[in-house]
Coordinates of N, CA, C and O in Angstrom, one line a residue:
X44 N 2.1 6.6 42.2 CA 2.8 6.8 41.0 C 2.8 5.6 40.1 O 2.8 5.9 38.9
X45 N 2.8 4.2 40.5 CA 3.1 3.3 39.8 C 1.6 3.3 39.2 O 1.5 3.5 38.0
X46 N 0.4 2.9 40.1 CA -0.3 2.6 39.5 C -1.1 3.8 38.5 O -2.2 3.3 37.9
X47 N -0.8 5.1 38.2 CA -1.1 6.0 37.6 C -0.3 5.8 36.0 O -0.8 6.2 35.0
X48 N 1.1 5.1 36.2 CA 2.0 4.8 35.4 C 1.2 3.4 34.5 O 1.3 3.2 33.3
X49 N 0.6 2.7 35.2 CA 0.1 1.2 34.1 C -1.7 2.0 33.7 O -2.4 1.9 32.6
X50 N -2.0 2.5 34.7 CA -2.8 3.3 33.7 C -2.9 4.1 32.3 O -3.7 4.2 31.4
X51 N -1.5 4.6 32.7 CA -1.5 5.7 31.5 C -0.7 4.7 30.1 O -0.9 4.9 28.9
X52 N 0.0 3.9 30.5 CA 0.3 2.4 29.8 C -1.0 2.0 28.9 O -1.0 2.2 27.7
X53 N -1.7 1.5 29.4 CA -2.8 1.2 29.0 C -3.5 1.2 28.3 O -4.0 0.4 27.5
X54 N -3.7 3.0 28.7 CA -4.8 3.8 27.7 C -3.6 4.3 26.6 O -4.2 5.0 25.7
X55 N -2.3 4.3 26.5 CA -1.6 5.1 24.8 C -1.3 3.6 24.4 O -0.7 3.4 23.4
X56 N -1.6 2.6 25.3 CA -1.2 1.1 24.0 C -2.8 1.0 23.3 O -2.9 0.5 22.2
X57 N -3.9 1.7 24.2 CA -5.3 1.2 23.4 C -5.3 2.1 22.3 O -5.5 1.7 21.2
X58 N -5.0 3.4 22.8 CA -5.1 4.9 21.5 C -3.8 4.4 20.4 O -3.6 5.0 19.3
X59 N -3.3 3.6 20.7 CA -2.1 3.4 19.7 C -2.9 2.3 18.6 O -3.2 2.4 17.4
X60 N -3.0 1.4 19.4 CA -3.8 0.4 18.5 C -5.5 1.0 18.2 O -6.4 0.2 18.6
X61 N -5.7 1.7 17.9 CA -7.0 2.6 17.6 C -6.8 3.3 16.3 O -7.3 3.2 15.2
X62 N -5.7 4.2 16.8 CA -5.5 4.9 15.7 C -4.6 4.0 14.2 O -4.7 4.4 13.0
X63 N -3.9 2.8 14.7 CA -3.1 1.8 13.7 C -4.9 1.4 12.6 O -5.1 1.7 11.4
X64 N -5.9 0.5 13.6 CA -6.8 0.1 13.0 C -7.6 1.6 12.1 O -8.2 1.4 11.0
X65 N -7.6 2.6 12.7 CA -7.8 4.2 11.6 C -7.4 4.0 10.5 O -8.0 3.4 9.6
X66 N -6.5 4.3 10.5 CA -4.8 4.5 9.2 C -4.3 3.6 9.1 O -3.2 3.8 9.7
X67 N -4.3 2.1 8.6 CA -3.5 1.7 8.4 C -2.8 2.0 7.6 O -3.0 2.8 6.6
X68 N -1.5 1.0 7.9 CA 0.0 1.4 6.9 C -0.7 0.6 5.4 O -1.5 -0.3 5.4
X69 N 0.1 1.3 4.3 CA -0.5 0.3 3.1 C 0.9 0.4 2.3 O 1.1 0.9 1.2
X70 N 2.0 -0.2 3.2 CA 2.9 -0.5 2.5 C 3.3 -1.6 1.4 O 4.1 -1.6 0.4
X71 N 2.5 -2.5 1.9 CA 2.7 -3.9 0.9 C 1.4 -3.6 -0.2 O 0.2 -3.2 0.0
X72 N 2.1 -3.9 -1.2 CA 1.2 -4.1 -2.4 C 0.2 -5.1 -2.7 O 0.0 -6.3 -2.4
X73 N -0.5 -4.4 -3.5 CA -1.7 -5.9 -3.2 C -1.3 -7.1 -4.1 O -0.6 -7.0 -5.1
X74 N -1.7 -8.0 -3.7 CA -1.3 -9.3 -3.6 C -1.6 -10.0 -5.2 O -2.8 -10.2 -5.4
X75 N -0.7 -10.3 -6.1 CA -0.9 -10.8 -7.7 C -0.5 -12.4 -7.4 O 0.5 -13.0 -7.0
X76 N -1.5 -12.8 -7.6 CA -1.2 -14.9 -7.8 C -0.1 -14.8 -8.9 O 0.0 -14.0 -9.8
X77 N 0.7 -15.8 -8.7 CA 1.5 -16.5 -9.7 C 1.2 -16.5 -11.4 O 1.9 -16.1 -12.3
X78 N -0.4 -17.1 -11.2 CA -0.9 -17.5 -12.8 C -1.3 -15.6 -13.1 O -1.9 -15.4 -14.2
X79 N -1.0 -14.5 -12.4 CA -2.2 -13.9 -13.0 C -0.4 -13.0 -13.4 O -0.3 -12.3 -14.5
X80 N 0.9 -13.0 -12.5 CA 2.1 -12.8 -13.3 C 2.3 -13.2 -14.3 O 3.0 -12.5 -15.1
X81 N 1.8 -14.4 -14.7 CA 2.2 -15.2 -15.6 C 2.1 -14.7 -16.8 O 2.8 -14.4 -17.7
X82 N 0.3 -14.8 -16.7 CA -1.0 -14.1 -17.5 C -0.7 -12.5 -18.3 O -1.0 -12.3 -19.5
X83 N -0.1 -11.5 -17.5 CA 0.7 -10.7 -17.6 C 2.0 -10.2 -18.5 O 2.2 -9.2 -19.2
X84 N 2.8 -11.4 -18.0 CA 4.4 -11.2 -18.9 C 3.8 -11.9 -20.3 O 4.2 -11.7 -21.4
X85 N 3.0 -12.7 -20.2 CA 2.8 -13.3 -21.6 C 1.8 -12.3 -22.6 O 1.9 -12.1 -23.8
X86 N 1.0 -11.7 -21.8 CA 0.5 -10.8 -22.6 C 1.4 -9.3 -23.2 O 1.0 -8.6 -24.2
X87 N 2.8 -9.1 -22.2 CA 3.5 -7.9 -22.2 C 4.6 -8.5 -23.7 O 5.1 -7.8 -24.7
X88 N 4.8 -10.0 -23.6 CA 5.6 -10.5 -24.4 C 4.9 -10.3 -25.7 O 5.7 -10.1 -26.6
X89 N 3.7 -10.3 -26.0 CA 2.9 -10.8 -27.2 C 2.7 -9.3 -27.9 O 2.8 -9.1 -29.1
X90 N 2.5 -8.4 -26.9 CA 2.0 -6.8 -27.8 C 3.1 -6.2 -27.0 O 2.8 -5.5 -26.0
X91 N 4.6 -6.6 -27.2 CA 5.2 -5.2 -26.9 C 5.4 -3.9 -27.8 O 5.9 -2.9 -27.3
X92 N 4.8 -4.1 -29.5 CA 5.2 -2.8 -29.9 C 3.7 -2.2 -29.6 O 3.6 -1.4 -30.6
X93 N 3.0 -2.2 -29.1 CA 1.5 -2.0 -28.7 C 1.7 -1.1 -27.1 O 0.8 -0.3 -26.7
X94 N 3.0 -1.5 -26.5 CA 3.2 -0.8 -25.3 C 3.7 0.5 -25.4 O 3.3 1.5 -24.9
X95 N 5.0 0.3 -26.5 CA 6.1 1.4 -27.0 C 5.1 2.3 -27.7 O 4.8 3.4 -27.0
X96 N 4.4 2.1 -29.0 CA 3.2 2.7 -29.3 C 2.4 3.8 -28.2 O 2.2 4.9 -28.5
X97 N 2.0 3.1 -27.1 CA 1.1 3.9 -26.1 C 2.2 4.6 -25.4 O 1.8 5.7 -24.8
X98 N 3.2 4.5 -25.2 CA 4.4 5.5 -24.5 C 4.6 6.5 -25.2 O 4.9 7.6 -24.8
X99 N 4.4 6.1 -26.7 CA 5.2 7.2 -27.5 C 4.4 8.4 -27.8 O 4.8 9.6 -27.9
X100 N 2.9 7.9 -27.8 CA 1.8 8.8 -28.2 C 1.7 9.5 -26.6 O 1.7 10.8 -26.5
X101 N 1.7 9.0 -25.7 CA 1.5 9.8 -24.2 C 2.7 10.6 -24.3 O 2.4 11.4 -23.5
X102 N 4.0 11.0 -24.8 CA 4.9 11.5 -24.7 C 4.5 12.7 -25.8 O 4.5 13.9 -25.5
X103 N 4.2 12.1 -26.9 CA 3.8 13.4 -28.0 C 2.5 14.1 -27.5 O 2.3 15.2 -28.0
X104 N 1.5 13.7 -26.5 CA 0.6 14.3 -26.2 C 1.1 15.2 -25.3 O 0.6 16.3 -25.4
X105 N 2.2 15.1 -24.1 CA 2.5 15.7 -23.8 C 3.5 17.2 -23.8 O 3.8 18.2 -23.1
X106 N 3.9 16.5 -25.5 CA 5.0 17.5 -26.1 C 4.2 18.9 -26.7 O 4.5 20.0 -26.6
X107 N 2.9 18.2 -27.4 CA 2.1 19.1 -28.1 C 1.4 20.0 -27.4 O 1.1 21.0 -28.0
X108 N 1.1 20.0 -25.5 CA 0.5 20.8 -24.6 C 1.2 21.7 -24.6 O 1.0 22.7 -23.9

């Protein structure tokens, strides 16, 4: 019994780590450097009525469907 028991151990820790390396989880987001945040909020700072603009027309495109 025991040794049927580290057998079967064995083989669902190898099927476990088999199927992890299949599927992995992609919970964390992919990874943004500091400078390219930076790069980002300065660009979001510089054309914000350029953002509101593209919200407003995706909203009216959606109103007009």
């Amino acid at each position: 019994m025991n040794r049927r028991k580290k057998i079967k151990d064995i083989y669902d820790k190898r099927m476990k780590q088999a199927n992890l390396k299949i599927n992995p989880k992609k919970a964390k987001p992919k990874y943004i450097s500091k400078a390219e945040r930076a790069k980002m909020e300065a660009e979001a700072a510089a054309n914000p009525s350029m953002d509101l603009n593209a919200e407003a027309s995706e909203t009216s495109e959606i109103q007009d469907a």
